[in-house]
XYZ file of C-alpha atoms in Angstrom:
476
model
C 117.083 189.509 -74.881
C 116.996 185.818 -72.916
C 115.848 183.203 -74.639
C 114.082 179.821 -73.182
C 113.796 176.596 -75.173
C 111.430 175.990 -77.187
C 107.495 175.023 -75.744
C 105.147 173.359 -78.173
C 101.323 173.040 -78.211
C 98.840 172.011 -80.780
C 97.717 175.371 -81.499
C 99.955 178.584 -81.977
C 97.353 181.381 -82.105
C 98.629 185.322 -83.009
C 96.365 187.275 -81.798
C 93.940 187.814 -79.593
C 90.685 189.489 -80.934
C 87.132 188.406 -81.152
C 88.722 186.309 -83.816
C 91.849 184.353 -82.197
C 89.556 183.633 -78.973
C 87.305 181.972 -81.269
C 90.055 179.894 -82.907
C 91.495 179.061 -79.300
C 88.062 178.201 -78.075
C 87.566 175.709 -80.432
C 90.894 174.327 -80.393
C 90.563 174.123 -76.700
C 86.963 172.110 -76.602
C 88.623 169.327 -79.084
C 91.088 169.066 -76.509
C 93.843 170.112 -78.017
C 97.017 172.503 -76.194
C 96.408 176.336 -77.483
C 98.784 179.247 -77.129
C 97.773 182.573 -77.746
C 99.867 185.487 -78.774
C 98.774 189.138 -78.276
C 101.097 192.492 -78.489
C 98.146 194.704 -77.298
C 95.093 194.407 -75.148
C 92.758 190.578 -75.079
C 89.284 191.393 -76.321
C 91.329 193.140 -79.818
C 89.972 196.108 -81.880
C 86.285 195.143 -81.720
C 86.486 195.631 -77.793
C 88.524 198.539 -77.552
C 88.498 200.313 -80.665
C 86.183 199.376 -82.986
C 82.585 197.934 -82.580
C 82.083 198.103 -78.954
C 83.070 202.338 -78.500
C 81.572 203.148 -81.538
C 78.015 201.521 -81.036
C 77.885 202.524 -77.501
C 78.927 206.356 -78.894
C 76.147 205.630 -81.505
C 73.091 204.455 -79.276
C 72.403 207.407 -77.568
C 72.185 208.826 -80.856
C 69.905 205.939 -82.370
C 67.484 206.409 -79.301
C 67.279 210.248 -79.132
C 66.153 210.158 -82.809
C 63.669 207.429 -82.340
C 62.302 209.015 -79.399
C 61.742 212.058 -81.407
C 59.603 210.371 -84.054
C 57.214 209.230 -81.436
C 54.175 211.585 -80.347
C 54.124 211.935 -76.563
C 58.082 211.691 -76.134
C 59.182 214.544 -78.500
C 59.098 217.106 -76.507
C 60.732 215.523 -73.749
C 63.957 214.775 -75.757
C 64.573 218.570 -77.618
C 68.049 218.966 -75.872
C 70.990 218.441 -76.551
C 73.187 215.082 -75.908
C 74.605 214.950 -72.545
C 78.134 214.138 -74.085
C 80.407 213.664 -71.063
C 77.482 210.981 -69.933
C 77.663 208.995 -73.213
C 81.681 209.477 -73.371
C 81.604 207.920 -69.713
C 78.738 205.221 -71.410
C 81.576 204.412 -74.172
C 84.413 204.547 -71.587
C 82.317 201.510 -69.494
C 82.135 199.475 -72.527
C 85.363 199.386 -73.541
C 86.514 198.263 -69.633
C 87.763 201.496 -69.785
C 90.550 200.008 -72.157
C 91.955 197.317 -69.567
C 91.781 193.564 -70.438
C 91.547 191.716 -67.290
C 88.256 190.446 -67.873
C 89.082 188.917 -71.089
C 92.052 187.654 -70.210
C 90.251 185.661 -67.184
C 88.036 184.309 -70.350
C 90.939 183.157 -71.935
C 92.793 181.448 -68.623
C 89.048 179.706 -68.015
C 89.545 178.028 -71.742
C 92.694 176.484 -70.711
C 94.205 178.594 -73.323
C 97.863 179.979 -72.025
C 98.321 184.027 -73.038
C 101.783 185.261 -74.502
C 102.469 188.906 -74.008
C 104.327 190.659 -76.601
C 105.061 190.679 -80.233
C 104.984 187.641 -82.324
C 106.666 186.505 -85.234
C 106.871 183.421 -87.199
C 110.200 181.986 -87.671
C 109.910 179.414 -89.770
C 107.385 176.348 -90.548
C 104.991 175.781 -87.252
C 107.419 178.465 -85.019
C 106.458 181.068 -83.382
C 108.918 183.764 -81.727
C 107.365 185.906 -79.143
C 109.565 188.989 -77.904
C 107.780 190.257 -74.541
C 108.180 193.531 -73.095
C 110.058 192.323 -70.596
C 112.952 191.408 -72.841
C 112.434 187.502 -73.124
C 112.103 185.827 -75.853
C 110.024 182.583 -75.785
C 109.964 179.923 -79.002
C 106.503 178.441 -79.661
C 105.928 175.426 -81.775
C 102.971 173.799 -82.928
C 102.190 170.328 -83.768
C 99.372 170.768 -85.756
C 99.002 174.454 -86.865
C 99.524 178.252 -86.605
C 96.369 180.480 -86.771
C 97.130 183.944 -88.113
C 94.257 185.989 -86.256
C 95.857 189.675 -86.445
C 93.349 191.580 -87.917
C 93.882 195.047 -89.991
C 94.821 198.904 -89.304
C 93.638 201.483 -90.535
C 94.992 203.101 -94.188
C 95.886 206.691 -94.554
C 96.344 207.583 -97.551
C 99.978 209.079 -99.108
C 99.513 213.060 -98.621
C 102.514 214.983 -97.613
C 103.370 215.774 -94.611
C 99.861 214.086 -92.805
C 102.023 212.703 -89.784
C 102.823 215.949 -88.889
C 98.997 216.915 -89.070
C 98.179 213.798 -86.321
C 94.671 212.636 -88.448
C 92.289 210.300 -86.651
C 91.949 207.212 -87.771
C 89.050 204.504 -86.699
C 90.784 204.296 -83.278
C 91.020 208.016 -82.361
C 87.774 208.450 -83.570
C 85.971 206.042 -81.451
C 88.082 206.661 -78.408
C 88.004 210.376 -78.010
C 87.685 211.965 -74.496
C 85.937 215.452 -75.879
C 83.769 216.379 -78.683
C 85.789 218.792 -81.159
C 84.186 221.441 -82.523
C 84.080 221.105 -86.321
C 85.211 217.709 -87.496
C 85.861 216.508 -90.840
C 85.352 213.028 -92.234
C 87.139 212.179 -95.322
C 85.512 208.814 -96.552
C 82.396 207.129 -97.205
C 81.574 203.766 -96.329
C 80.920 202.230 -92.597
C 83.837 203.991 -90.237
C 82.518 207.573 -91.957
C 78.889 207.479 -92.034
C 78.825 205.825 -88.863
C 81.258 208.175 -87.102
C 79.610 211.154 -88.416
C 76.337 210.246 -87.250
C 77.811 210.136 -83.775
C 80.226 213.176 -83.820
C 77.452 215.702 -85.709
C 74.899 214.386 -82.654
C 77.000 214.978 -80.065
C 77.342 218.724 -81.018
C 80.439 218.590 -83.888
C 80.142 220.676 -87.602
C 80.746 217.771 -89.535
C 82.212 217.978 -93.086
C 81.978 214.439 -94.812
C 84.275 214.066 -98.138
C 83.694 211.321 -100.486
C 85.936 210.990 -103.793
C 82.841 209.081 -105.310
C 79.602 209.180 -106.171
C 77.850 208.530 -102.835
C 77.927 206.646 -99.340
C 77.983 203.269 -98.885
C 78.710 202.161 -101.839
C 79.255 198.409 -101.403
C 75.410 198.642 -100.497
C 72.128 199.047 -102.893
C 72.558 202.820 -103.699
C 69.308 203.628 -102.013
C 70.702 202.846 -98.617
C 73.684 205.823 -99.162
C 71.279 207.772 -100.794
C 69.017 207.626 -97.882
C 71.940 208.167 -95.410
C 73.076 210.977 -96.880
C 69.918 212.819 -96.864
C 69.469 212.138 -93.017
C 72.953 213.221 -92.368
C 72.251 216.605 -93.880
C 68.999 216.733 -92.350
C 70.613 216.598 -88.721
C 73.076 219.386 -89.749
C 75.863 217.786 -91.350
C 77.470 218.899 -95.109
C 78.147 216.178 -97.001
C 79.931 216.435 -100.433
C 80.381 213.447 -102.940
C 82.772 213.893 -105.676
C 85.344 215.550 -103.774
C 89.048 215.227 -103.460
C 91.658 216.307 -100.814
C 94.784 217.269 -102.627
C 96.588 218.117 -98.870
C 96.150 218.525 -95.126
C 98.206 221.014 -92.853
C 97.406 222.006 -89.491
C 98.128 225.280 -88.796
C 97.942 226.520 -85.100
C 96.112 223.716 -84.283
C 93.654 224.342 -87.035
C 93.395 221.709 -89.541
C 93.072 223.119 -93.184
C 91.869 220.865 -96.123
C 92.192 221.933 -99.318
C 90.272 220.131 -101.943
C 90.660 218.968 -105.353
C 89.060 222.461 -106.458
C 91.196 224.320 -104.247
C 88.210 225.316 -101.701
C 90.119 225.451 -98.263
C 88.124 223.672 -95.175
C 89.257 224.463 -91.699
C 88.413 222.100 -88.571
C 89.426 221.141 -85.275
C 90.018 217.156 -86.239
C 90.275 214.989 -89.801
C 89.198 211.797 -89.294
C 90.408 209.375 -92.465
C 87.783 206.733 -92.985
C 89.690 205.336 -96.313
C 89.961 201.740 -96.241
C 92.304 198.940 -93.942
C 95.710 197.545 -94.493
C 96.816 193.923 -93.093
C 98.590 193.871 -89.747
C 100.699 191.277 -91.412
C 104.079 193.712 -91.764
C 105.906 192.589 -89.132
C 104.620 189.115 -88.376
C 107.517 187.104 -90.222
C 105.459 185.879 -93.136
C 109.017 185.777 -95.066
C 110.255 183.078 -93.310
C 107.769 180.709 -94.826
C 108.205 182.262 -98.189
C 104.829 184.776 -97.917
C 104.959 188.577 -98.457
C 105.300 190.726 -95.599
C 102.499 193.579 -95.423
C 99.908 191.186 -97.498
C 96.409 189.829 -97.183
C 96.462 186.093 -96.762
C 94.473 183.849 -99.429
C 93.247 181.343 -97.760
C 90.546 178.256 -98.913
C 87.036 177.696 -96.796
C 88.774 175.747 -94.040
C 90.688 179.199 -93.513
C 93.872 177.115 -94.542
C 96.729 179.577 -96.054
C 96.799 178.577 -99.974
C 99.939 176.219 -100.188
C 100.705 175.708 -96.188
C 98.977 172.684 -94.901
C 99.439 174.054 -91.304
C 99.027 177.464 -91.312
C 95.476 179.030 -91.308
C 94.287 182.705 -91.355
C 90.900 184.034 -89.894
C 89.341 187.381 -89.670
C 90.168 191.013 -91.364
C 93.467 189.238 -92.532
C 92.315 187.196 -95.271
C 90.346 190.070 -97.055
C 87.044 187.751 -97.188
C 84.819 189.605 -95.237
C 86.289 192.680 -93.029
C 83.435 192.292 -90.170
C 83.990 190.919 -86.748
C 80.822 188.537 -87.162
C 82.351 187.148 -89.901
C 85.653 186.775 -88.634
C 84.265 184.899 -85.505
C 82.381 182.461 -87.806
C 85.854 181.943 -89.799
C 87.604 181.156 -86.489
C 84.392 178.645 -85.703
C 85.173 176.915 -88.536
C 88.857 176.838 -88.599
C 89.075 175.888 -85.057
C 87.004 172.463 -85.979
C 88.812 172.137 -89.436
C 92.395 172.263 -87.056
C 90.863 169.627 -84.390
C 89.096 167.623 -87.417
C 92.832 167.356 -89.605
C 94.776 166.992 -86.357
C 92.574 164.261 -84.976
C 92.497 162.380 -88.480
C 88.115 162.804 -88.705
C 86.995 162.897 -92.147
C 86.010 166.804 -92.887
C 83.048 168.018 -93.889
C 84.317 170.638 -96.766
C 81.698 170.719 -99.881
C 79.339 174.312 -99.300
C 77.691 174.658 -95.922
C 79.808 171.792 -94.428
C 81.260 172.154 -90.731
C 84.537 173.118 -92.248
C 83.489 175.331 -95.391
C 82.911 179.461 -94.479
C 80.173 179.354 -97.713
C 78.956 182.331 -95.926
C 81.887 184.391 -96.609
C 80.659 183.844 -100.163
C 76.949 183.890 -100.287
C 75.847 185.146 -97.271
C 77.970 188.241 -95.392
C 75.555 190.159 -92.665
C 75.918 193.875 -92.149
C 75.035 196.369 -90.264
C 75.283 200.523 -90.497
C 74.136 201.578 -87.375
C 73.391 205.067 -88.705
C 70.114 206.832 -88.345
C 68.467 205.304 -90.445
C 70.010 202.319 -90.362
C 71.267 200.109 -93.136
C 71.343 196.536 -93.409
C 72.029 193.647 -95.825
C 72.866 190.425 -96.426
C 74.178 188.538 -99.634
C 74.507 190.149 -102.861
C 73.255 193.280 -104.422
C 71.378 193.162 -107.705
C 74.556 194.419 -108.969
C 76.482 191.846 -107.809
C 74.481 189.248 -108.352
C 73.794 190.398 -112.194
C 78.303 190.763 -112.074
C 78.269 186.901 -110.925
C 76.147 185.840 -113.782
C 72.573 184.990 -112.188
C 69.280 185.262 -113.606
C 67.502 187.752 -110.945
C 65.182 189.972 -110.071
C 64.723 193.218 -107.548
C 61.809 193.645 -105.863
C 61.204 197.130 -103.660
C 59.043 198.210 -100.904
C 57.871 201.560 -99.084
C 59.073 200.077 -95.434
C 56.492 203.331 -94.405
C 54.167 201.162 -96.143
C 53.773 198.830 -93.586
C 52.115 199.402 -89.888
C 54.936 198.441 -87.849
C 56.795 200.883 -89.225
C 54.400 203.636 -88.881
C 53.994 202.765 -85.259
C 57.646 202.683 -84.817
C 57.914 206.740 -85.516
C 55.989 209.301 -87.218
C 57.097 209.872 -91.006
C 58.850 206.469 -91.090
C 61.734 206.495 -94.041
C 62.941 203.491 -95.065
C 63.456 201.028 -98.014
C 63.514 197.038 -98.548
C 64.368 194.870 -101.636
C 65.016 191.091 -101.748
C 67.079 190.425 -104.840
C 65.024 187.056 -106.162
C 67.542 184.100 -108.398
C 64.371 183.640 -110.774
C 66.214 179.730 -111.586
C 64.932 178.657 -108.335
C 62.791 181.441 -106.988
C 65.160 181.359 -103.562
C 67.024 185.184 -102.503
C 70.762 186.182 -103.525
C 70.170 189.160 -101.213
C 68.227 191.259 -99.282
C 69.181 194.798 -98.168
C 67.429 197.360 -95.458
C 67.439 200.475 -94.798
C 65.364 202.178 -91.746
C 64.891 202.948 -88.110
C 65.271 199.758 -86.270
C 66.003 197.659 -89.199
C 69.586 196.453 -87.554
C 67.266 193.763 -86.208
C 66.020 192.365 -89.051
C 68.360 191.390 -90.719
C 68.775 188.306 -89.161
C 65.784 186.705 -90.650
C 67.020 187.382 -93.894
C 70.431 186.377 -93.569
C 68.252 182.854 -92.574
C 66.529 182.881 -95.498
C 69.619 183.446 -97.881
C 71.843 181.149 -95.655
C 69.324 178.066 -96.286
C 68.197 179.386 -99.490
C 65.001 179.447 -98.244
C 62.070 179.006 -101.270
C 59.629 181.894 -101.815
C 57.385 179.201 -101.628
C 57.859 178.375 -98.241
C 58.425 181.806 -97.172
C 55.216 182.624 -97.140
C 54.102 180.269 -94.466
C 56.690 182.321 -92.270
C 53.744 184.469 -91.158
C 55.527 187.931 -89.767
C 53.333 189.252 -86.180
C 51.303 191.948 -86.768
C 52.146 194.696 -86.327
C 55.543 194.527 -86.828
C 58.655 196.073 -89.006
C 58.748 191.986 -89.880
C 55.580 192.836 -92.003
C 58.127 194.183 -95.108
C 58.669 190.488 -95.655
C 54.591 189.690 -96.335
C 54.662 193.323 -98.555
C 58.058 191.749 -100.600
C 56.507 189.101 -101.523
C 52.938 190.454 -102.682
C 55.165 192.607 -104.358
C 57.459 189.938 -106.265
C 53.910 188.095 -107.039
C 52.691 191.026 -108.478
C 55.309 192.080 -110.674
C-alpha cells in the first residue's frame, strides 16, 4: 500500500448510512470541514438492504389485503401477486443497488467521501485503506463520529456456513421467490419478512424459541400477528428450537428441538444484530473490538471527549429513525463543543436524545400492522411508575369500519396516573403505521389528558381511537 500524509478536518465520519449523512449534514451547516468514510455503498443498509427493499417488497402486500377488505374491490384483487413486478418495484427502490445518487447528496453538502475501509488509529485518526491500495490518514480537530451500524447475528450451529442461511440482507434482496421458506425468529426482520415471502407465493415456516411474536411489543400486537399470518397460509410455531441445519441437495433440512425434521428451499435467520465495530480499530483507543459503544445523550463515547457514536452502534434504539435523530443531535452537540456555545444537555435539550429513553417510534409493517411508541405497561410497571392500561376495540370506531370490512385491531395508551400524561401507546391494525405519529407527539411533550381532549380527531377517521381511549380511561 502508498501512503499520503496526513489530511485533517473537523469531522471524521465512518460511515455512511442514513445515520453518518445525518452527522455530516449537521457538521457541514455549522460550517465545519466533514470527511466521510464508507467501505460499501452511500445511502447504507436502510437504502439497500434494510428498510427501503423490504417495505417496497411489503406494500404490495399491505394494499392487496386492504383492497380485499373493501366491498366493490374484492373481487377485482383474487389473484395472485405479480412477483417479478414487485421484485422489479423493490429493485427501483433500492437504485437497483448503485449509490450515485447519494453520493451526489453527499458532494452537494460539501462533505468529501472516502472509499474503503476505515480504521481508527489512535486518538482523533482515522486510517482509510481504499480498494485501490492507498492508504490515506484522516485527522480530526474536533471529533470522530462512529456511524457503522450492525450485521446481522447467526447464531453458533454447526456447520451453518456450509448451509448459506439468509440473513436480513438476502432476504430483502432476493431476485426469485423460493418455494417453501423458513423463518427462524420472531420479532421485526421475521414477521415482517414472512408477511412478504408467504404473499408472494412461499410455504412459510416461522420458528420462535419463545412464547410469541413481537415480543418487545404489548403481547396483543404478536398475538394478533400471528393469527393473521396463519390466516394467509403461513405455520407458525412458538416454543420451538432448531438444534441443526444441513442442506442436503439443495434442500435445507431443520431439525428441531423435538427432533421433527423441516425441509425448505431457504432459512432465513431473523435472530438478533451484532456491532459492525470488529474491525474498526476501537483497540487503539483502549475500547473492545466487536462491542456496542456506551455512549451519553450528546452521543459522546463514555470516557472520550472526542469521539461520538450514533445509530445501531450504541445499542439505544436499533431503528433508522432513531439513529437519524441521534446523528441530529450529535452533529449540533460536535458544532456546539467545537465552537465553544453553551449546550443545551438537561432532557429534551438540543443536545440530549431523551427520546431514545422515553419516546422510541416503531413500526411493523405487517398485515395488520403494529405500532408503538414509549413504554409498555410492562415496562413502565419494570421502571417503577404508577400507571394504568387502558384498551380499545379499534373495530369499535367508524373509521375503522370504513377502512375494511371485519376491521381487527387493538389500541391502549399506558396512562402515568402521577400526572395523568402517557408512558406509551401501542397499535395494532390496518393502516395504523400512520398513527403513530400523533402519539409519539403526545408522549414526546407529555401531553396532559386534559388537554388531549381538545385535540378533536376528524370524523370519520382511524384518529377516532384517541376520543374512544379516553372515554375509556374516564370511565374506568
Amino acid at each position: 500500500m502508498t501512503e499520503t500524509d496526513s489530511i485533517a478536518y473537523d469531522v471524521v465520519v465512518l460511515g455512511a448510512g442514513p445515520v453518518g449523512e445525518n452527522v455530516a449534514d449537521r457538521t457541514r451547516a455549522a460550517g465545519l470541514s466533514t470527511a466521510v468514510v464508507e467501505s460499501e455503498l452511500v445511502g447504507g443498509e436502510c437504502s439497500y438492504w434494510a428498510c427501503m427493499p423490504s417495505k417496497a417488497l411489503l406494500r404490495p402486500v399491505i394494499a392487496r389485503a386492504d383492497a380485499r377488505r373493501v366491498p366493490g374491490l374484492r373481487q377485482s384483487v383474487r389473484g395472485p401477486l405479480d412477483a417479478p413486478a414487485v421484485l422489479a418495484h423493490r429493485d427501483y427502490y433500492t437504485s437497483h443497488w448503485k449509490d450515485d445518487g447519494q453520493v451526489r447528496w453527499l458532494e452537494g453538502i460539501g462533505a468529501d467521501l472516502y472509499r474503503g475501509h476505515g480504521r481508527l488509529s489512535g486518538p482523533r485518526t482515522v486510517t482509510v485503506s481504499g480498494p485501490d491500495g492507498t492508504r490515506r490518514v484522516l485527522t480530526a480537530r474536533h471529533a470522530v463520529a462512529v456511524c457503522t451500524g450492525s450485521r446481522a447475528a447467526l447464531p453458533g450451529l454447526p456447520g451453518l456456513d456450509e448451509v448459506e442461511p439468509w440473513t436480513s440482507r438476502e432476504a430483502t434482496g432476493a431476485g426469485a421467490v423460493p418455494g417453501r421458506l423458513v423463518v427462524v425468529g420472531g420479532g421485526v426482520v421475521a414477521t415482517e419478512m414472512a408477511t412478504a415471502w408467504q404473499a408472494l407465493g412461499s410455504k412459510v415456516t416461522v420458528l420462535v424459541r419463545g412464547k410469541g411474536l413481537l415480543n418487545r411489543m404489548e403481547p396483543f400486537a404478536g398475538e394478533l400477528v400471528a393469527e393473521a399470518l396463519t390466516e394467509a397460509g403461513a405455520d407458525v410455531r412458538t416454543g420451538t428450537s432448531v438444534e441443526s441445519v444441513t442442506r442436503e441437495n439443495g434442500t435445507v433440512v431443520v431439525v428441531t428441538g423435538t427432533g421433527e425434521r423441516i425441509e425448505a428451499d431457504e432459512i432465513l435467520f431473523a435472530t438478533g444484530r451484532a456491532p459492525r465495530t470488529e474491525d474498526i480499530g476501537l483497540e487503539t483507543v483502549g475500547l473492545e473490538p466487536g462491542s456496542w459503544l456506551d455512549v451519553d445523550d450528546s452521543l459522546r463515547v463514555t470516557g472520550h471527549d472526542w469521539l461520538y457514536a450514533a445509530g445501531d452502534v450504541n445499542r439505544r434504539a436499533l431503528l433508522t429513525h432513531q439513529g437519524k435523530y441521534q446523528a441530529r443531535i450529535a452533529g449540533a452537540a460536535i458544532a456546539a463543543r467545537a465552537t465553544g456555545a453553551t449546550l443545551a444537555e438537561e432532557a429534551w435539550g438540543a443536545h440530549a436524545a431523551t427520546a431514545d429513553h422515553a419516546a422510541v417510534p416503531q413500526v411493523v409493517f405487517t398485515d395488520p400492522e403494529a405500532a408503538a411508541v414509549g413504554l409498555s405497561l410492562a415496562e413502565a410497571e419494570e421502571a417503577g411508575h404508577r400507571v394504568r392500561a387502558v384498551d380499545v376495540d379499534l373495530s369499535s370506531v367508524a373509521g375503522a369500519g370504513l377502512y375494511a370490512d371485519g376491521y381487527k385491531g387493538r389500541a391502549r395508551m399506558v396512562v402515568d396516573l402521577e400526572d395523568e400524561t402517557l408512558r406509551g401507546v401501542t397499535l395494532v391494525g390496518p393502516g395504523v403505521g400512520e398513527l403513530i405519529h400523533s402519539a409519539t407527539v403526545a408522549v414526546a411533550g407529555r401531553v396532559p389528558l386534559g388537554r388531549l381532549w381538545h385535540a378533536v380527531p376528524s370524523y370519520p377517521t382511524i384518529s377516532e381511537v384517541w376520543l374512544r381511549l379516553l372515554e375509556a380511561y374516564r370511565d374506568s
